[in-house]
Amino acid sequence: DVPSDVPSQSPSESAQPSDQPSDQPSETPSDVPSDQPSDEPSSTPSCSPSASPTESPSTEYGVNLFYPDWAAGDSGCRNDGDEPDYMAVNPTQWLSSTMQACCKKYFGGYMYDACMGRYPPDHDDCNVMLYYPDWNGSNKGCLDDGKEPYYMLSNHQYFLSNSLEECCEKFYDWDFYECSGTTPVLTNGDYYPDWSGGGTSTCLADGKIPDYMIGNQKWYLSTTLKKCCERHFYWDLNECLGTTAVGTDKWYVDYEDVKCVQDCSGAEPCGGVANFWEELYSTKEQCCKSKLGWVSKCRFK
């Protein structure tokens, strides 16, 4: 009755698992997680909110300021929205827009490093500062230095934002890409009309597209210079394209001399290349009859 040293090639088909756990757990985790969460919380709290928020959020915009929490053995600054009421009603006294400002104010000295080290600086999920519009400075974007005016801190749900992009979209939407330092995705080409040069008719593709054009790419942007010029400078197409105007040899009215002239450059009967608004005719007779019918000798001028 000595058991074999070689295991059976066919494992047991018993539907009942063993009552004794294995002394050697598998190094490969199960592909199917347990239905029951662990009774032990993580030693490092997550900075990210739950993927399934409550049906009744505590704030309209989801912006939470940092407040001091003197919990025994776990003191530090938090921004989970659970600050006491006496702090919530007096935000300029108790709340801060950055973790650094909160730790510096309430956990100075030897406690400062421990307060700041609560979440590692390189923890991607940690939001350790909030952004505000820099209206008192250069007014070109949003800052996260914790120096926002008190009135913004008092109404932080409106004035402060969790991310640079959120702040730029809210307060600098007309100059979003400059504010956020991001590059727009061009879906309709990169040629745009340049109206900055006064009376010039020019399309550019220099990557300096104004944000208001980015917001309406379908109308303002074109894939080629020709398409851009035809859409935005059709009355001055040759200048926009940088080409020499060529006439059609058809006829149009010269109202200054009260006669019909030919659409071409050179000596008479050429009257110069016609403007885009001129109505052209195949023959001089048609031009005279349609436009200068009261001039008896129109055809001979």
Short mmCIF file of C-alpha atoms in Angstrom, two decimals:
data_model
loop_
_atom_site.label_atom_id
_atom_site.label_comp_id
_atom_site.label_asym_id
_atom_site.label_seq_id
_atom_site.Cartn_x
_atom_site.Cartn_y
_atom_site.Cartn_z
CA ASP A 1 0.00 0.00 0.00
CA VAL A 2 2.86 2.40 -0.69
CA PRO A 3 1.69 5.35 -2.84
CA SER A 4 3.28 5.84 -6.24
CA ASP A 5 5.92 8.50 -6.72
CA VAL A 6 4.40 9.37 -10.12
CA PRO A 7 1.14 11.36 -10.07
CA SER A 8 -1.81 10.17 -12.08
CA GLN A 9 -2.08 11.57 -15.62
CA SER A 10 -5.80 12.18 -15.08
CA PRO A 11 -6.64 14.53 -12.19
CA SER A 12 -9.53 13.84 -9.91
CA GLU A 13 -12.93 14.85 -11.26
CA SER A 14 -14.34 15.41 -7.80
CA ALA A 15 -16.70 18.39 -7.63
CA GLN A 16 -15.72 19.08 -4.00
CA PRO A 17 -12.55 21.10 -3.39
CA SER A 18 -10.08 20.12 -0.70
CA ASP A 19 -10.72 21.38 2.85
CA GLN A 20 -7.01 22.12 3.25
CA PRO A 21 -5.45 25.05 1.39
CA SER A 22 -2.25 24.44 -0.50
CA ASP A 23 1.05 25.21 1.22
CA GLN A 24 2.38 26.43 -2.12
CA PRO A 25 0.07 29.09 -3.60
CA SER A 26 0.23 29.70 -7.33
CA GLU A 27 2.51 32.52 -8.51
CA THR A 28 0.02 33.37 -11.26
CA PRO A 29 -3.04 35.34 -10.12
CA SER A 30 -6.47 34.21 -11.14
CA ASP A 31 -7.99 35.79 -14.25
CA VAL A 32 -11.29 36.02 -12.40
CA PRO A 33 -11.21 38.31 -9.35
CA SER A 34 -12.99 37.44 -6.15
CA ASP A 35 -16.57 38.61 -5.72
CA GLN A 36 -15.82 39.61 -2.14
CA PRO A 37 -13.59 42.64 -1.42
CA SER A 38 -10.77 42.37 1.08
CA ASP A 39 -11.48 43.24 4.71
CA GLU A 40 -8.12 45.01 4.91
CA PRO A 41 -7.88 48.46 3.28
CA SER A 42 -4.86 49.44 1.22
CA SER A 43 -1.95 50.87 3.21
CA THR A 44 -1.63 53.68 0.63
CA PRO A 45 -4.88 55.55 0.04
CA SER A 46 -5.87 56.32 -3.55
CA CYS A 47 -6.01 59.91 -4.72
CA SER A 48 -8.48 59.09 -7.47
CA PRO A 49 -12.22 59.29 -6.87
CA SER A 50 -14.41 56.23 -7.24
CA ALA A 51 -15.28 55.22 -10.79
CA SER A 52 -18.92 55.09 -9.72
CA PRO A 53 -19.72 58.45 -8.08
CA THR A 54 -22.59 58.91 -5.70
CA GLU A 55 -25.93 60.01 -7.09
CA SER A 56 -25.79 63.14 -4.95
CA PRO A 57 -22.32 64.68 -5.31
CA SER A 58 -21.19 67.08 -2.64
CA THR A 59 -20.13 69.80 -5.07
CA GLU A 60 -21.33 71.03 -8.42
CA TYR A 61 -17.97 71.05 -10.18
CA GLY A 62 -16.14 68.42 -8.13
CA VAL A 63 -13.42 70.81 -6.91
CA ASN A 64 -12.28 70.15 -3.34
CA LEU A 65 -9.88 72.32 -1.39
CA PHE A 66 -7.27 71.00 1.03
CA TYR A 67 -8.04 71.10 4.74
CA PRO A 68 -6.05 70.08 7.84
CA ASP A 69 -6.98 66.74 9.34
CA TRP A 70 -5.55 66.04 12.78
CA ALA A 71 -6.70 62.41 12.95
CA ALA A 72 -4.63 60.44 15.41
CA GLY A 73 -1.76 58.68 13.68
CA ASP A 74 -2.83 59.88 10.25
CA SER A 75 -2.69 63.67 10.37
CA GLY A 76 -2.14 65.65 7.19
CA CYS A 77 -3.97 67.59 4.52
CA ARG A 78 -6.81 66.08 2.54
CA ASN A 79 -9.03 67.23 -0.32
CA ASP A 80 -11.76 64.60 -0.17
CA GLY A 81 -14.57 67.09 0.45
CA ASP A 82 -15.13 65.90 4.03
CA GLU A 83 -13.85 68.99 5.83
CA PRO A 84 -15.86 69.97 8.93
CA ASP A 85 -18.67 72.48 8.49
CA TYR A 86 -16.85 75.20 10.41
CA MET A 87 -14.05 74.98 7.84
CA ALA A 88 -16.39 74.81 4.84
CA VAL A 89 -18.18 78.03 5.81
CA ASN A 90 -14.88 79.88 6.29
CA PRO A 91 -12.72 78.68 3.37
CA THR A 92 -10.30 81.62 3.35
CA GLN A 93 -9.34 80.79 6.93
CA TRP A 94 -9.11 76.99 6.80
CA LEU A 95 -8.88 75.79 3.20
CA SER A 96 -6.05 75.91 0.66
CA SER A 97 -5.84 75.35 -3.07
CA THR A 98 -2.60 73.34 -2.86
CA MET A 99 -1.35 70.63 -0.55
CA GLN A 100 1.87 72.56 -0.07
CA ALA A 101 0.03 75.64 1.21
CA CYS A 102 -2.07 73.55 3.60
CA CYS A 103 0.92 71.60 4.98
CA LYS A 104 2.96 74.77 5.35
CA LYS A 105 0.16 76.52 7.24
CA TYR A 106 -0.92 73.74 9.60
CA PHE A 107 1.92 71.21 9.70
CA GLY A 108 5.04 73.31 9.66
CA GLY A 109 8.42 72.45 11.06
CA TYR A 110 9.27 68.78 11.46
CA MET A 111 5.73 67.72 10.47
CA TYR A 112 5.89 69.38 7.04
CA ASP A 113 7.78 66.61 5.21
CA ALA A 114 5.48 63.95 6.62
CA CYS A 115 2.44 65.98 5.51
CA MET A 116 3.80 66.47 2.00
CA GLY A 117 4.92 62.83 1.81
CA ARG A 118 1.41 61.56 2.38
CA TYR A 119 1.13 61.11 -1.39
CA PRO A 120 4.31 60.73 -3.44
CA PRO A 121 5.00 63.75 -5.71
CA ASP A 122 5.22 61.48 -8.76
CA HIS A 123 1.90 59.77 -8.04
CA ASP A 124 -0.01 60.39 -11.29
CA ASP A 125 -3.42 60.08 -9.64
CA CYS A 126 -2.71 62.67 -6.94
CA ASN A 127 -4.16 66.11 -7.42
CA VAL A 128 -1.97 68.20 -5.15
CA MET A 129 -2.89 71.63 -6.54
CA LEU A 130 -5.73 73.49 -8.22
CA TYR A 131 -5.69 75.96 -11.10
CA TYR A 132 -7.13 79.48 -11.26
CA PRO A 133 -7.34 82.15 -14.02
CA ASP A 134 -4.46 84.62 -13.83
CA TRP A 135 -6.52 87.78 -14.32
CA ASN A 136 -4.31 89.86 -12.03
CA GLY A 137 -1.10 88.86 -13.79
CA SER A 138 -0.34 88.42 -17.47
CA ASN A 139 -3.90 87.18 -18.08
CA LYS A 140 -2.67 84.65 -20.61
CA GLY A 141 -3.55 81.43 -18.83
CA CYS A 142 -4.08 79.55 -15.58
CA LEU A 143 -1.72 79.14 -12.63
CA ASP A 144 -1.41 76.56 -9.86
CA ASP A 145 0.86 78.40 -7.43
CA GLY A 146 -1.71 78.74 -4.64
CA LYS A 147 -1.72 82.55 -4.90
CA GLU A 148 -5.29 82.96 -6.10
CA PRO A 149 -7.22 85.99 -4.72
CA TYR A 150 -9.39 85.41 -1.66
CA TYR A 151 -12.60 85.92 -3.62
CA MET A 152 -11.66 82.93 -5.77
CA LEU A 153 -10.92 80.83 -2.72
CA SER A 154 -14.28 81.83 -1.23
CA ASN A 155 -16.04 80.64 -4.40
CA HIS A 156 -13.65 77.84 -5.30
CA GLN A 157 -16.27 75.67 -6.98
CA TYR A 158 -16.47 78.24 -9.77
CA PHE A 159 -13.00 79.76 -9.96
CA LEU A 160 -10.73 76.78 -9.25
CA SER A 161 -10.23 73.75 -11.50
CA ASN A 162 -8.71 70.30 -11.06
CA SER A 163 -6.65 70.47 -14.25
CA LEU A 164 -5.00 73.05 -16.50
CA GLU A 165 -7.18 72.01 -19.44
CA GLU A 166 -10.36 72.41 -17.40
CA CYS A 167 -9.35 75.90 -16.28
CA CYS A 168 -8.34 76.97 -19.81
CA GLU A 169 -11.56 75.68 -21.33
CA LYS A 170 -13.61 77.53 -18.75
CA PHE A 171 -11.83 80.91 -18.66
CA TYR A 172 -9.70 81.10 -21.82
CA ASP A 173 -11.73 79.17 -24.37
CA TRP A 174 -10.90 81.68 -27.14
CA ASP A 175 -7.19 80.97 -26.60
CA PHE A 176 -7.40 77.41 -25.31
CA TYR A 177 -4.35 75.93 -27.04
CA GLU A 178 -2.06 78.78 -26.02
CA CYS A 179 -3.34 78.57 -22.45
CA SER A 180 -3.06 74.80 -22.15
CA GLY A 181 0.14 74.45 -24.18
CA THR A 182 -1.43 71.72 -26.30
CA THR A 183 -1.41 71.20 -30.06
CA PRO A 184 -4.74 71.06 -31.89
CA VAL A 185 -5.66 68.16 -34.17
CA LEU A 186 -6.20 69.51 -37.68
CA THR A 187 -8.89 67.62 -39.57
CA ASN A 188 -9.41 69.92 -42.58
CA GLY A 189 -5.89 70.87 -43.59
CA ASP A 190 -3.54 73.57 -42.30
CA TYR A 191 -4.06 76.49 -44.72
CA TYR A 192 -5.93 79.42 -43.20
CA PRO A 193 -6.78 82.98 -44.33
CA ASP A 194 -4.43 85.63 -42.96
CA TRP A 195 -6.32 88.84 -42.26
CA SER A 196 -3.60 90.35 -40.10
CA GLY A 197 -1.82 92.16 -42.93
CA GLY A 198 -4.37 94.86 -43.64
CA GLY A 199 -5.40 94.76 -47.28
CA THR A 200 -3.36 91.75 -48.34
CA SER A 201 -5.01 88.61 -49.63
CA THR A 202 -2.96 85.73 -48.29
CA CYS A 203 -3.37 82.15 -47.06
CA LEU A 204 -0.75 80.72 -44.73
CA ALA A 205 0.26 77.31 -43.42
CA ASP A 206 2.71 78.38 -40.72
CA GLY A 207 1.09 76.59 -37.79
CA LYS A 208 -0.11 79.86 -36.21
CA ILE A 209 -3.82 79.28 -36.75
CA PRO A 210 -5.99 81.46 -34.46
CA ASP A 211 -8.00 79.49 -31.92
CA TYR A 212 -11.33 80.78 -33.22
CA MET A 213 -10.49 79.18 -36.58
CA ILE A 214 -9.53 75.93 -34.86
CA GLY A 215 -13.01 75.92 -33.37
CA ASN A 216 -14.54 75.99 -36.86
CA GLN A 217 -12.03 74.11 -38.97
CA LYS A 218 -14.54 73.06 -41.60
CA TRP A 219 -15.03 76.65 -42.71
CA TYR A 220 -11.65 78.30 -42.10
CA LEU A 221 -9.12 75.59 -42.94
CA SER A 222 -8.24 74.07 -46.31
CA THR A 223 -5.97 71.29 -47.49
CA THR A 224 -4.37 73.33 -50.31
CA LEU A 225 -3.44 76.95 -51.00
CA LYS A 226 -5.75 77.03 -54.01
CA LYS A 227 -8.80 75.90 -52.01
CA CYS A 228 -8.07 78.44 -49.29
CA CYS A 229 -7.72 81.29 -51.79
CA GLU A 230 -10.84 80.30 -53.71
CA ARG A 231 -12.92 80.27 -50.53
CA HIS A 232 -11.63 83.34 -48.71
CA PHE A 233 -10.09 85.58 -51.41
CA TYR A 234 -11.98 84.69 -54.56
CA TRP A 235 -12.09 88.37 -55.59
CA ASP A 236 -8.29 88.59 -55.55
CA LEU A 237 -7.37 85.05 -56.48
CA ASN A 238 -4.19 85.83 -58.40
CA GLU A 239 -2.62 87.85 -55.61
CA CYS A 240 -3.50 85.13 -53.09
CA LEU A 241 -2.00 82.43 -55.30
CA GLY A 242 0.96 84.60 -56.28
CA THR A 243 0.21 84.20 -59.98
CA THR A 244 -0.13 86.64 -62.89
CA ALA A 245 -3.66 87.47 -63.96
CA VAL A 246 -4.64 86.25 -67.43
CA GLY A 247 -7.73 87.51 -69.24
CA THR A 248 -10.40 85.49 -71.01
CA ASP A 249 -10.52 87.65 -74.20
CA LYS A 250 -14.22 88.17 -73.57
CA TRP A 251 -15.86 91.62 -73.34
CA TYR A 252 -17.05 93.78 -70.48
CA VAL A 253 -18.16 97.39 -69.91
CA ASP A 254 -15.77 100.22 -69.16
CA TYR A 255 -18.23 102.68 -67.66
CA GLU A 256 -15.64 105.47 -67.38
CA ASP A 257 -15.15 105.58 -71.17
CA VAL A 258 -18.69 104.32 -71.86
CA LYS A 259 -17.62 101.50 -74.15
CA CYS A 260 -17.05 97.75 -74.19
CA VAL A 261 -13.46 96.53 -73.85
CA GLN A 262 -11.79 93.15 -74.03
CA ASP A 263 -10.69 91.12 -71.00
CA CYS A 264 -6.94 91.15 -71.71
CA SER A 265 -3.75 93.12 -71.08
CA GLY A 266 -2.15 95.28 -73.77
CA ALA A 267 -3.23 97.76 -76.44
CA GLU A 268 -6.84 98.44 -77.42
CA PRO A 269 -9.32 96.90 -77.53
CA CYS A 270 -7.88 95.38 -74.32
CA GLY A 271 -9.12 97.11 -71.20
CA GLY A 272 -7.09 95.14 -68.69
CA VAL A 273 -7.96 91.93 -66.90
CA ALA A 274 -11.56 92.13 -65.72
CA ASN A 275 -12.41 92.18 -62.04
CA PHE A 276 -14.29 89.21 -60.65
CA TRP A 277 -17.53 91.18 -60.50
CA GLU A 278 -17.50 92.18 -64.16
CA GLU A 279 -20.11 90.50 -66.36
CA LEU A 280 -18.41 89.04 -69.43
CA TYR A 281 -19.78 88.60 -72.96
CA SER A 282 -18.52 86.48 -75.84
CA THR A 283 -18.68 89.36 -78.38
CA LYS A 284 -18.50 93.15 -78.34
CA GLU A 285 -21.94 93.33 -79.96
CA GLN A 286 -23.50 91.35 -77.11
CA CYS A 287 -21.83 93.58 -74.53
CA CYS A 288 -23.04 96.78 -76.25
CA LYS A 289 -26.57 95.51 -76.71
CA SER A 290 -26.92 94.29 -73.13
CA LYS A 291 -25.15 97.08 -71.24
CA LEU A 292 -24.89 100.17 -73.51
CA GLY A 293 -27.93 99.94 -75.71
CA TRP A 294 -28.47 103.72 -75.65
CA VAL A 295 -24.97 104.37 -77.11
CA SER A 296 -25.51 104.26 -80.85
CA LYS A 297 -21.86 103.97 -81.81
CA CYS A 298 -20.87 101.54 -79.02
CA ARG A 299 -19.75 98.88 -81.45
CA PHE A 300 -17.35 101.28 -83.18
CA LYS A 301 -15.68 102.75 -80.13
#
